[in-house]
XYZ file of N, CA, C and O in Angstrom:
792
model
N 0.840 -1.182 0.000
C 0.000 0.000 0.000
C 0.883 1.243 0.000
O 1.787 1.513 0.791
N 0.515 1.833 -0.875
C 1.283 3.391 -0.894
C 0.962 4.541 -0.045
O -0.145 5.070 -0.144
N 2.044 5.069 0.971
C 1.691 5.797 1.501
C 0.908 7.500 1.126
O 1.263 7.988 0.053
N 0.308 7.994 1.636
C -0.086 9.200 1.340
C 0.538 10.486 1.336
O 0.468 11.381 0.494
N 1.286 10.416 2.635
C 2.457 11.532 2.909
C 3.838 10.954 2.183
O 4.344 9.950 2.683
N 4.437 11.533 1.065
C 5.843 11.672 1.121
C 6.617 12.433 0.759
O 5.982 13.467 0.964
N 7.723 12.803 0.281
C 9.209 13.448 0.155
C 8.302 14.736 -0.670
O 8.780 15.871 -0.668
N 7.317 14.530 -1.182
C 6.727 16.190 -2.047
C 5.863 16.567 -1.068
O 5.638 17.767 -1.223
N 5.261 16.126 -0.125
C 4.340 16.424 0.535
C 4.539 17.597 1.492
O 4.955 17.375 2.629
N 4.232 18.955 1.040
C 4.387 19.961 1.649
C 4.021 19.393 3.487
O 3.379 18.372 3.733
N 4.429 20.050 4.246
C 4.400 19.849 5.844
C 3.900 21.027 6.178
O 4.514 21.870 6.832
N 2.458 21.176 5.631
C 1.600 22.518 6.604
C 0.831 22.047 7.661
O 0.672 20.874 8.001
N 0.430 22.919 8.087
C -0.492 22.791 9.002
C -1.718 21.723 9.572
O -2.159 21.535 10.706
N -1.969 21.266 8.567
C -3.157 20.447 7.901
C -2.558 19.190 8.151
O -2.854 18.626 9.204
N -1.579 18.524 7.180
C -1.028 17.601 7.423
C -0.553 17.358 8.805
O -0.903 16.311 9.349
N 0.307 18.314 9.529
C 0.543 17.892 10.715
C -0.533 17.685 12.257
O -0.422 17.069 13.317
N -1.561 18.592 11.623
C -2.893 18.498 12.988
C -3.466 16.761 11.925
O -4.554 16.464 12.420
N -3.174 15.875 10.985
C -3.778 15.063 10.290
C -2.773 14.254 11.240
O -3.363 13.479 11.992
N -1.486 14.271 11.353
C -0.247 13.330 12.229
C -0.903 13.726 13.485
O -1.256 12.692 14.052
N -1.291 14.988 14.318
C -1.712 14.943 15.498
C -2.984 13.914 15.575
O -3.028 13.121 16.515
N -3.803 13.926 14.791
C -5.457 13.082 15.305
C -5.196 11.368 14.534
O -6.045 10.477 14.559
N -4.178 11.287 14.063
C -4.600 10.099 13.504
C -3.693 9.181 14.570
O -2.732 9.724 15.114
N -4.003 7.812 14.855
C -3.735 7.191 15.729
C -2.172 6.174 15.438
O -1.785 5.362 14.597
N -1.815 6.600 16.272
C -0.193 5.921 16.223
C 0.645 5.014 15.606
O 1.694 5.134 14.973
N -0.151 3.940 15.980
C 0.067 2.624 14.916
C -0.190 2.840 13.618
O 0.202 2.027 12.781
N -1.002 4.156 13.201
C -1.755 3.848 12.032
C -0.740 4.730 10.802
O -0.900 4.784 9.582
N 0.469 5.444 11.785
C 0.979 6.898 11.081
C 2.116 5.802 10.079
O 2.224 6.313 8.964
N 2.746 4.812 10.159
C 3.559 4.308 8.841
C 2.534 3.810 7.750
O 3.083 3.072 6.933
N 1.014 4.045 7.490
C 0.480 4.152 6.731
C 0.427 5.161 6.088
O 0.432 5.210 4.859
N 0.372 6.044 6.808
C -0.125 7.451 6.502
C 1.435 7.901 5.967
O 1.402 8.509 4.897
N 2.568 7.729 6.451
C 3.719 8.407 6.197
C 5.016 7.915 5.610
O 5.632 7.243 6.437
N 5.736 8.050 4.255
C 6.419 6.560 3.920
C 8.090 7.463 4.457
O 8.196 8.685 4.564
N 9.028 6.611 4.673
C 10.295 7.353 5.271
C 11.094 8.332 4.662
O 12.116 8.780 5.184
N 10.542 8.762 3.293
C 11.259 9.732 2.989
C 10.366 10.755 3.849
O 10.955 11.253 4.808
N 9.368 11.044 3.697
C 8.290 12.219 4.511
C 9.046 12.433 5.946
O 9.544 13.476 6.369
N 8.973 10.809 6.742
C 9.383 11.380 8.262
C 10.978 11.567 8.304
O 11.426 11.926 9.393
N 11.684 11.414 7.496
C 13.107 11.957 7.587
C 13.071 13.272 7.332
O 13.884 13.932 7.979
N 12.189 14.018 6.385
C 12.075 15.303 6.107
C 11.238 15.922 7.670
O 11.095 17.118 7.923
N 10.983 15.297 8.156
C 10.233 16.400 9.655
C 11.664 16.930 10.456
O 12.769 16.419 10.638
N 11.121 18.041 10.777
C 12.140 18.576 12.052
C 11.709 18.452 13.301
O 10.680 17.846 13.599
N 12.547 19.078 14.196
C 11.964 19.135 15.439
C 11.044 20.188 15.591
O 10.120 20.259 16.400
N 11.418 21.068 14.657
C 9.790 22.370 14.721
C 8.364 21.467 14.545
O 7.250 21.562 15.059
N 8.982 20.523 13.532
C 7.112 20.318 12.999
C 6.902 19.037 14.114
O 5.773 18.560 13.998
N 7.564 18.502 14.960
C 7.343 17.929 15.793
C 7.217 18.140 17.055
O 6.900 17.285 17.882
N 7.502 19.498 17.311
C 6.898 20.299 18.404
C 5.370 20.966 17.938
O 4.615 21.426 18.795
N 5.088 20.960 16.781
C 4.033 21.759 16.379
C 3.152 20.433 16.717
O 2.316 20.399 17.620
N 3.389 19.613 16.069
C 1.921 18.224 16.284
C 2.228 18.043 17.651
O 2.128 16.816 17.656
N 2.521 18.326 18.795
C 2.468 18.323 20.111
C 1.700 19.505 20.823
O 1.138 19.526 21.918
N 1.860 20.541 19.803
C 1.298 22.048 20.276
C -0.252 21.607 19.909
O -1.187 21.815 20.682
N -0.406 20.900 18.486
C -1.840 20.588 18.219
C -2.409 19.967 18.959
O -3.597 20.133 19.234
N -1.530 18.962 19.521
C -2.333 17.889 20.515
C -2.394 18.491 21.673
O -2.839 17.687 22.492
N -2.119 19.731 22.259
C -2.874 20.876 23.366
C -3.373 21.437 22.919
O -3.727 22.402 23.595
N -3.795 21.420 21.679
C -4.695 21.990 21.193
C -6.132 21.046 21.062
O -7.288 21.462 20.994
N -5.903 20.391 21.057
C -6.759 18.858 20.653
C -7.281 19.037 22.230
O -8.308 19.631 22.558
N -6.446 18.464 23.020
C -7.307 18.691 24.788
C -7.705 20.323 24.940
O -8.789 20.368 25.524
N -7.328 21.378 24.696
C -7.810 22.636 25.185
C -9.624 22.487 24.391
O -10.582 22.708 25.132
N -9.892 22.072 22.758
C -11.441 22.074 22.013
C -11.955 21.202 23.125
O -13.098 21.605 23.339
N -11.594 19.893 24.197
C -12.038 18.796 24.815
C -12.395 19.528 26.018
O -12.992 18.835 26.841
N -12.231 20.515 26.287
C -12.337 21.318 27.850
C -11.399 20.793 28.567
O -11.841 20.816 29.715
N -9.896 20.122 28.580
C -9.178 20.300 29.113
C -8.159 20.842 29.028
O -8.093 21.821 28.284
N -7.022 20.413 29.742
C -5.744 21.151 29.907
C -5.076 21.427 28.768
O -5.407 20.468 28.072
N -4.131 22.304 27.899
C -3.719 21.972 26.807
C -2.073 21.931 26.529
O -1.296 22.836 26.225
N -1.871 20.530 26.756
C -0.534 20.244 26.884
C -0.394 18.838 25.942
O -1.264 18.050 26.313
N 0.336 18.337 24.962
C 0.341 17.307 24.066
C 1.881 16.891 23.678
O 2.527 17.884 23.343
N 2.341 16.134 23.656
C 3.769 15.505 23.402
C 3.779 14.615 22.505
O 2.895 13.768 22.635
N 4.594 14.476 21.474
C 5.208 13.482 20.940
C 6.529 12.646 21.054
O 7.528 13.351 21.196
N 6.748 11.300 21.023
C 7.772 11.172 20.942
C 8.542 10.188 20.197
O 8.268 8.993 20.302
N 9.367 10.552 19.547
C 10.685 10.398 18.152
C 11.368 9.380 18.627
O 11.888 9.464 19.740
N 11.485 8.177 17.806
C 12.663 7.769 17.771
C 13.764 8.258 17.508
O 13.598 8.545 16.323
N 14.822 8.577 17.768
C 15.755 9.127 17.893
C 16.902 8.483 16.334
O 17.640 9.167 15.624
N 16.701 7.386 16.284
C 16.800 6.733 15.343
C 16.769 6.594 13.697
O 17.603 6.780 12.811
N 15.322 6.155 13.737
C 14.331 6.522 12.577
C 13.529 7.868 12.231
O 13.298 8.262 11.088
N 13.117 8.551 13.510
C 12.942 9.640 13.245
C 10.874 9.185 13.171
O 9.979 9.940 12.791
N 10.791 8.283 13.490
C 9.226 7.811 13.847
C 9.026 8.050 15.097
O 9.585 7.946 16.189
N 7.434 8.633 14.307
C 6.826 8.697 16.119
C 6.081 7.690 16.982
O 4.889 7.420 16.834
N 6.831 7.195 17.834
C 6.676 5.799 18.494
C 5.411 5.974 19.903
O 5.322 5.079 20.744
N 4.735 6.932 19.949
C 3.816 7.564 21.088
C 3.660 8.992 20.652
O 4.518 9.612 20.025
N 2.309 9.543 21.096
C 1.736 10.826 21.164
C 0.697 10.755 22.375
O 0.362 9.661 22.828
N 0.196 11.956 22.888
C -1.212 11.924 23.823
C -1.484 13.624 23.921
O -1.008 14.468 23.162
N -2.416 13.863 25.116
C -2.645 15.166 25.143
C -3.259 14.579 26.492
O -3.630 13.436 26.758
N -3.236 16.023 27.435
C -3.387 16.031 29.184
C -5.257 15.841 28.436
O -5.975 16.367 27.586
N -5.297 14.618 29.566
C -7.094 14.418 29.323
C -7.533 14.127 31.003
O -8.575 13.480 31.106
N -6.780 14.578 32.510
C -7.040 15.071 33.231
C -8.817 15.250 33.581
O -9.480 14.490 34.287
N -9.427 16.779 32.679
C -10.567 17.012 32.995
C -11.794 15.375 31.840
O -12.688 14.672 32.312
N -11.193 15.375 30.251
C -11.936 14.614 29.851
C -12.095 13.094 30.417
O -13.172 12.498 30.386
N -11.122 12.647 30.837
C -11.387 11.127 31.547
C -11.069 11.245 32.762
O -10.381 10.353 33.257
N -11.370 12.064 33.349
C -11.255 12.661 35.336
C -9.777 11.683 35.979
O -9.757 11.246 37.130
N -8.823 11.515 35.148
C -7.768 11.391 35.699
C -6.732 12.202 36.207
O -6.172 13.099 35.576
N -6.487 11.850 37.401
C -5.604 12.928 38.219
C -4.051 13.313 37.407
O -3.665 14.463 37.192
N -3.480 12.349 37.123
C -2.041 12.614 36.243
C -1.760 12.254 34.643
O -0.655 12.098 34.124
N -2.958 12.173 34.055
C -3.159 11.331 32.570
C -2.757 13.170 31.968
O -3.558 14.083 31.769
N -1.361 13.168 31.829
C -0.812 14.708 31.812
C -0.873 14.170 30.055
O -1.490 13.204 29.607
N 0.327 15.554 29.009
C 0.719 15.219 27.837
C 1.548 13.769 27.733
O 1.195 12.782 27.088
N 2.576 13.900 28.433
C 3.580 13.222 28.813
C 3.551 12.044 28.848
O 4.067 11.224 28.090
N 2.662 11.856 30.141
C 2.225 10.654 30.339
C 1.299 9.439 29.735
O 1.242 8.235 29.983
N 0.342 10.626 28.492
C -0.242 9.479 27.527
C 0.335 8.929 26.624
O 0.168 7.874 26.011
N 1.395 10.141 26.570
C 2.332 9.666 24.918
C 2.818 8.805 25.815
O 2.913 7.844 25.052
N 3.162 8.442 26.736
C 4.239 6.891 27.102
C 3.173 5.758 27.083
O 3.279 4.593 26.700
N 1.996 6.508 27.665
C 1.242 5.497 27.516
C 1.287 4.734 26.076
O 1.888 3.694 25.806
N 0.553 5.474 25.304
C 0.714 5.265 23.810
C 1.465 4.331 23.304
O 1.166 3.350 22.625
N 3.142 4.974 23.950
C 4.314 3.948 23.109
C 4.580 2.711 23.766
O 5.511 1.958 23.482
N 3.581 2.501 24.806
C 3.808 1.307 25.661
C 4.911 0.663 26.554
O 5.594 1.342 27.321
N 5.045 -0.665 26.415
C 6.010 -0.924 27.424
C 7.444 -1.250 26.389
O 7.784 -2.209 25.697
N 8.079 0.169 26.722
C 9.549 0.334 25.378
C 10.706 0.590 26.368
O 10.744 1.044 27.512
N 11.678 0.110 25.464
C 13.037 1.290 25.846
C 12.804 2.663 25.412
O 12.545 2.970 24.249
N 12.916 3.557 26.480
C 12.875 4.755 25.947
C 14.356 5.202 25.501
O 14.244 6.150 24.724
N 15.288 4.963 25.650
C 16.807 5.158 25.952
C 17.038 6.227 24.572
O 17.500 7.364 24.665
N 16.606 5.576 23.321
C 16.916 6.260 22.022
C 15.680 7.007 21.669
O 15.305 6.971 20.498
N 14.967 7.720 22.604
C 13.806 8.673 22.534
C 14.075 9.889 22.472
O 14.991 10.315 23.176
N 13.434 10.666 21.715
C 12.836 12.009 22.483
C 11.782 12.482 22.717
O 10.872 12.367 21.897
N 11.618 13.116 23.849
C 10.176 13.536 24.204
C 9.762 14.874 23.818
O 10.017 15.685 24.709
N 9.144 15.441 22.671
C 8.544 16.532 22.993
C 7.496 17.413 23.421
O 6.718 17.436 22.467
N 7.144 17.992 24.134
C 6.213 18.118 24.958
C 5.890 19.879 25.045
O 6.783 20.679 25.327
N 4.575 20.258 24.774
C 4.301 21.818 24.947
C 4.815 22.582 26.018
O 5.356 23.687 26.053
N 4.593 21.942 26.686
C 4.561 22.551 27.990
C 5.998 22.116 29.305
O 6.066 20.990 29.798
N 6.713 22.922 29.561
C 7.852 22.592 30.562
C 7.005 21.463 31.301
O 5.790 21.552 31.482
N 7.998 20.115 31.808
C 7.160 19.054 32.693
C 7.138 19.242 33.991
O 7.992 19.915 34.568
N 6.137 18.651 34.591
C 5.435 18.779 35.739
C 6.548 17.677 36.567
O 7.343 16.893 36.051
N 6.276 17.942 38.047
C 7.283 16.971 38.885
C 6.860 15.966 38.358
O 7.660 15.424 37.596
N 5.466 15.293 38.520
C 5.400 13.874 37.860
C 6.197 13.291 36.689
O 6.772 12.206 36.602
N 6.049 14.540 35.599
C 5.854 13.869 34.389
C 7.708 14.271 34.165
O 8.245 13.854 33.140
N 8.239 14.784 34.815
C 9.826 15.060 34.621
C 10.565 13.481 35.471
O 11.557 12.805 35.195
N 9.812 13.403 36.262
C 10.564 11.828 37.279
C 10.056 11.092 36.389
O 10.937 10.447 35.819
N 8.845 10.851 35.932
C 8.816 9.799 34.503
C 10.219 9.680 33.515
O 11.038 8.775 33.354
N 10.083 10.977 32.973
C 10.858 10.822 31.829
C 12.553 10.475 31.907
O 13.286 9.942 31.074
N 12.908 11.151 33.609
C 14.072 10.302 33.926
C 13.857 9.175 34.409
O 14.912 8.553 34.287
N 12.856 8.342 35.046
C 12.483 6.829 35.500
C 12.972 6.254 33.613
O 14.101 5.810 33.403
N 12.229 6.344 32.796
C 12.252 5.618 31.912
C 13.136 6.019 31.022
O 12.748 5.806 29.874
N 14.482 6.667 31.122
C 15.358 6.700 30.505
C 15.933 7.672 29.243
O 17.025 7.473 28.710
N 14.797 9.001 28.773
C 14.814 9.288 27.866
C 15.979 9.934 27.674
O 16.480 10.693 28.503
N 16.448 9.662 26.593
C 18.007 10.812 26.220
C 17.752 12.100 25.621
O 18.762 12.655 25.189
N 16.641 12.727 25.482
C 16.450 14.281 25.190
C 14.717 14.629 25.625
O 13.654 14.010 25.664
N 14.989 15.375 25.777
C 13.646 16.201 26.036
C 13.458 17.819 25.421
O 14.080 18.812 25.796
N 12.498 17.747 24.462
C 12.475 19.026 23.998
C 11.292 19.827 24.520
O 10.177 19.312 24.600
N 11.535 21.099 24.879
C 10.100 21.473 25.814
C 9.884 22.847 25.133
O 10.740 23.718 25.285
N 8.848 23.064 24.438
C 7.498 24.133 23.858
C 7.449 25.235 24.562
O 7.456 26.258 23.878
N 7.393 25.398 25.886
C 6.997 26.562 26.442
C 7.464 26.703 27.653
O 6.877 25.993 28.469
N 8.369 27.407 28.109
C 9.069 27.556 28.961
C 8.849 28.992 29.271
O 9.671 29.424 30.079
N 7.667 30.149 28.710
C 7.176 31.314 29.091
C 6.137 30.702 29.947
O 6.612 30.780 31.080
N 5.292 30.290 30.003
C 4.270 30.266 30.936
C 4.150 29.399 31.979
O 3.156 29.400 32.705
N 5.381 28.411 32.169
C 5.459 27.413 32.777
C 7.194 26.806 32.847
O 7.584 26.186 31.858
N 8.142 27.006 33.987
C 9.308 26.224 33.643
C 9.917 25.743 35.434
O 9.458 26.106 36.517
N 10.809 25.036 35.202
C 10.912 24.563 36.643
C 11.818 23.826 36.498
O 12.890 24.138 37.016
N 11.687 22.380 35.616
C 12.416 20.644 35.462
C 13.435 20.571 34.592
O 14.274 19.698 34.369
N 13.254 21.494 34.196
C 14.477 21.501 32.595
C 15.890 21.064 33.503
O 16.440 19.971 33.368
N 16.278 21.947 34.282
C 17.660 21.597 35.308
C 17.498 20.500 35.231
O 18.008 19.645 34.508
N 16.392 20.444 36.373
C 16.586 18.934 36.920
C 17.291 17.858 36.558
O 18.132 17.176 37.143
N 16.467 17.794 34.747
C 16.512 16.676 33.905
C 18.152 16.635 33.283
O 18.859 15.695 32.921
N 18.351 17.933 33.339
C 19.420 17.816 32.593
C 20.873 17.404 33.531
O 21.941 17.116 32.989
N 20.639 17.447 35.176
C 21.394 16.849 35.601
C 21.136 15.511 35.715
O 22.134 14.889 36.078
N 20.322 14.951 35.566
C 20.171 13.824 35.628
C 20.570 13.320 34.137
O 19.868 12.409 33.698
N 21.306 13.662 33.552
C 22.193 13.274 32.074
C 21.108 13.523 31.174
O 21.435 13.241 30.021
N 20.200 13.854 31.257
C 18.977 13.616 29.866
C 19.049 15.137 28.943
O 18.673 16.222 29.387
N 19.399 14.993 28.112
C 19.709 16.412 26.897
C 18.573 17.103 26.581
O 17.809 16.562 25.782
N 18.193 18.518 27.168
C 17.126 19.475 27.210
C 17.453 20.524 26.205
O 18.571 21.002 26.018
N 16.433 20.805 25.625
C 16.835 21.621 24.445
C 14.993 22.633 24.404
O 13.901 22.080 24.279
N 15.213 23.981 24.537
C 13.778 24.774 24.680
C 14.038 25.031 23.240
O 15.041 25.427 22.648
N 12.454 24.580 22.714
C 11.817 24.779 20.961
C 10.544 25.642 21.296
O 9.560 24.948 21.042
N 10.104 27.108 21.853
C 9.256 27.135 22.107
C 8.168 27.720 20.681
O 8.459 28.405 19.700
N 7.021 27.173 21.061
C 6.155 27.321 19.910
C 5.207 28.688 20.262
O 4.745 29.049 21.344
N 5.139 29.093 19.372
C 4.578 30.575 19.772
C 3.032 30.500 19.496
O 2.344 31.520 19.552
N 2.572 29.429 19.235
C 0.772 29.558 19.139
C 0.595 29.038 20.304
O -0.282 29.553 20.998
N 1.493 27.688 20.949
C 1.357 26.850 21.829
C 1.205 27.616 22.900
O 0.172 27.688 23.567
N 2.589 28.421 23.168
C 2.499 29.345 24.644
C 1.219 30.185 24.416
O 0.359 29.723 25.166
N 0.718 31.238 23.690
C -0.272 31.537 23.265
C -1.572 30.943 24.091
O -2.144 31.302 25.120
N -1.792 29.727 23.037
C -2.857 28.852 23.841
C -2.863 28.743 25.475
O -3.707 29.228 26.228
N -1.620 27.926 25.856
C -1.647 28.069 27.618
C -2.051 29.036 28.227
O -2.771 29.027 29.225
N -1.513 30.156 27.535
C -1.566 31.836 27.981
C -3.057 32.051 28.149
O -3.257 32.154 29.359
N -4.080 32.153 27.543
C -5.455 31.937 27.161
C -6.467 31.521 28.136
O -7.475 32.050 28.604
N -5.495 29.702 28.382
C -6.557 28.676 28.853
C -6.047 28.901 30.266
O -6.708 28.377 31.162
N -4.939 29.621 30.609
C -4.655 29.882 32.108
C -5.306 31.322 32.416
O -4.909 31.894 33.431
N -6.320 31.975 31.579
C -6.231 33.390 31.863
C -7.912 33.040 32.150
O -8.529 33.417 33.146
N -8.510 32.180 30.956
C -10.086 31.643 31.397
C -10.186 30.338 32.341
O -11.277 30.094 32.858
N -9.173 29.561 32.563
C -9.854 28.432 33.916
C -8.729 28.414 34.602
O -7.828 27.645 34.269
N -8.582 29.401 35.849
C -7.379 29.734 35.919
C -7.433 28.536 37.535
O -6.267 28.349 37.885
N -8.426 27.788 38.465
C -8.575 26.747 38.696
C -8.229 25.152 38.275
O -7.596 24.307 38.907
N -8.922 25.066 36.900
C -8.247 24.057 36.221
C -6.662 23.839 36.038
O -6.112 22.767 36.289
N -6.061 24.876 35.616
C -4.860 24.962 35.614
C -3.778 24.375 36.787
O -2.875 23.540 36.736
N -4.376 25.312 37.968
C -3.931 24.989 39.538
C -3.913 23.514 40.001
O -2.923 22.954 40.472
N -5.144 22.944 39.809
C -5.408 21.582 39.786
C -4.804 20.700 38.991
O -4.772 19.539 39.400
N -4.237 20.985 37.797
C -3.269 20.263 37.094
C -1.793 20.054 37.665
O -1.051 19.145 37.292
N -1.504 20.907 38.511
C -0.445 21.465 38.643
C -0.137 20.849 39.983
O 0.848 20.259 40.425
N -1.123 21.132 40.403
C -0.632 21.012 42.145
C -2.478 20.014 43.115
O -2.580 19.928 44.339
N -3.511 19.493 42.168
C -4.230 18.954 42.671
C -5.447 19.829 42.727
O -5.384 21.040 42.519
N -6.918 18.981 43.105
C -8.036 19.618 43.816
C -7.884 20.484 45.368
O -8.542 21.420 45.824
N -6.635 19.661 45.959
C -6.341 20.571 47.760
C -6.006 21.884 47.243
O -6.177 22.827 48.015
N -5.571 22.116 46.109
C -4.440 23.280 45.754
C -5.457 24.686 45.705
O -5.354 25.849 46.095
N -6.374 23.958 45.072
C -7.923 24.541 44.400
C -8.455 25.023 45.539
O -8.360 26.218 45.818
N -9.215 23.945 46.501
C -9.866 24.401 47.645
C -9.281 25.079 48.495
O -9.972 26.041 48.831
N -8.128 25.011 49.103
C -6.912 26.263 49.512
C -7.067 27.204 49.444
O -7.081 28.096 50.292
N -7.272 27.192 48.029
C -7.356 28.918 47.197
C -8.487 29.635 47.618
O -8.558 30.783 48.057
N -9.416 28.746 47.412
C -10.898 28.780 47.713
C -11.239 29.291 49.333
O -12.068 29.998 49.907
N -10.500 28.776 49.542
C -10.397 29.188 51.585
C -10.019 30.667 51.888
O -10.572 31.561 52.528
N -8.797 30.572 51.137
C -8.133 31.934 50.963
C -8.555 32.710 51.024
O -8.632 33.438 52.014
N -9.151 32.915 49.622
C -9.993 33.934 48.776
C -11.164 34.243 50.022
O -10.955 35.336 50.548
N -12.212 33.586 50.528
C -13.241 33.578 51.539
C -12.545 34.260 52.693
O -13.233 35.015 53.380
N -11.476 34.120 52.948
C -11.082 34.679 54.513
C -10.780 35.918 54.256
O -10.840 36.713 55.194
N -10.221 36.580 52.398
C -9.777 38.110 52.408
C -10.668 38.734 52.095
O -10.570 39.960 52.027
């Protein structure tokens, strides 16, 4: 079967929110190896920016990662924070794309991810070994980048300027939701206490 995406296949917008929604296993159909040797790390931070974009239309958080073989240059996992859509407490970007790529060596990975990672999702990505981490937005959100990078894992900021944008937005209208991503429902009601006592 002949793939659809290749080596002429312009890499706009379209095509890459088409790599963000289409499902993982299904993308060496969709993409033959001259196409994914031609991606960069821009357009692979961008289908990560889409996929927070993908959870921000869902009413949740909007944070989405992909992640590269390091290798081949295939994307072996993707997800987006679905938190509010499937009421999971840590089902972050991060953490679906591993989900996604299942039970792997991450060793020859990279992770890219919208959004600087959360304590969880930064002890993940050193638990399971990744050798780079590229992180989207480090204006509205940064903290782990050190961390990671003492812990030997190669950090490199690609930030996407619709992506920060978006966060910018979805932290300015559910500025709760956000908190709760971040730091829990206690973090929320806290606030909530707060706010009542001033």
């Amino acid at each position: 079967m002949k793939s659809l995406l290749n080596k002429l296949t312009d890499k706009n917008e379209e095509v890459l929110r088409t790599i963000a929604h289409m499902p993982t296993k299904s993308l060496p159909v969709l993409m033959d190896n001259d196409f994914v040797e031609g991606l960069t790390d821009a357009d692979f931070m961008r289908v990560a920016a889409l996929l927070a974009e993908k959870s921000y239309n869902e009413g949740g958080c909007p944070i989405g990662a992909v992640i590269v073989d390091n290798r081949t240059r295939q994307i072996i996992g993707k997800g987006h924070n679905t938190l509010v859509q499937e009421n999971h407490p840590y089902n972050h970007g991060e953490t679906s794309a591993m989900r996604d790529a299942g039970r792997i060596d991450f060793g020859n990975s990279t992770i890219f991810t919208s959004l600087s990672p959360c304590d969880i999702c930064a002890t993940l990505i050193y638990m399971r070994g990744f050798s780079r981490v590229v992180v989207g937005d480090v204006t509205n959100a940064s903290g782990n980048e050190l961390l990671l990078h003492e812990k030997g894992i190669h950090v490199e900021i690609l930030e996407d300027k619709r992506g920060i944008e978006l966060y910018a937005r979805f932290r300015a209208e559910k500025p709760d939701q956000d908190l709760e991503d971040w730091q829990g429902l206690s973090a929320v009601q806290k606030k909530k206490e707060l706010g009542e006592q001033g």
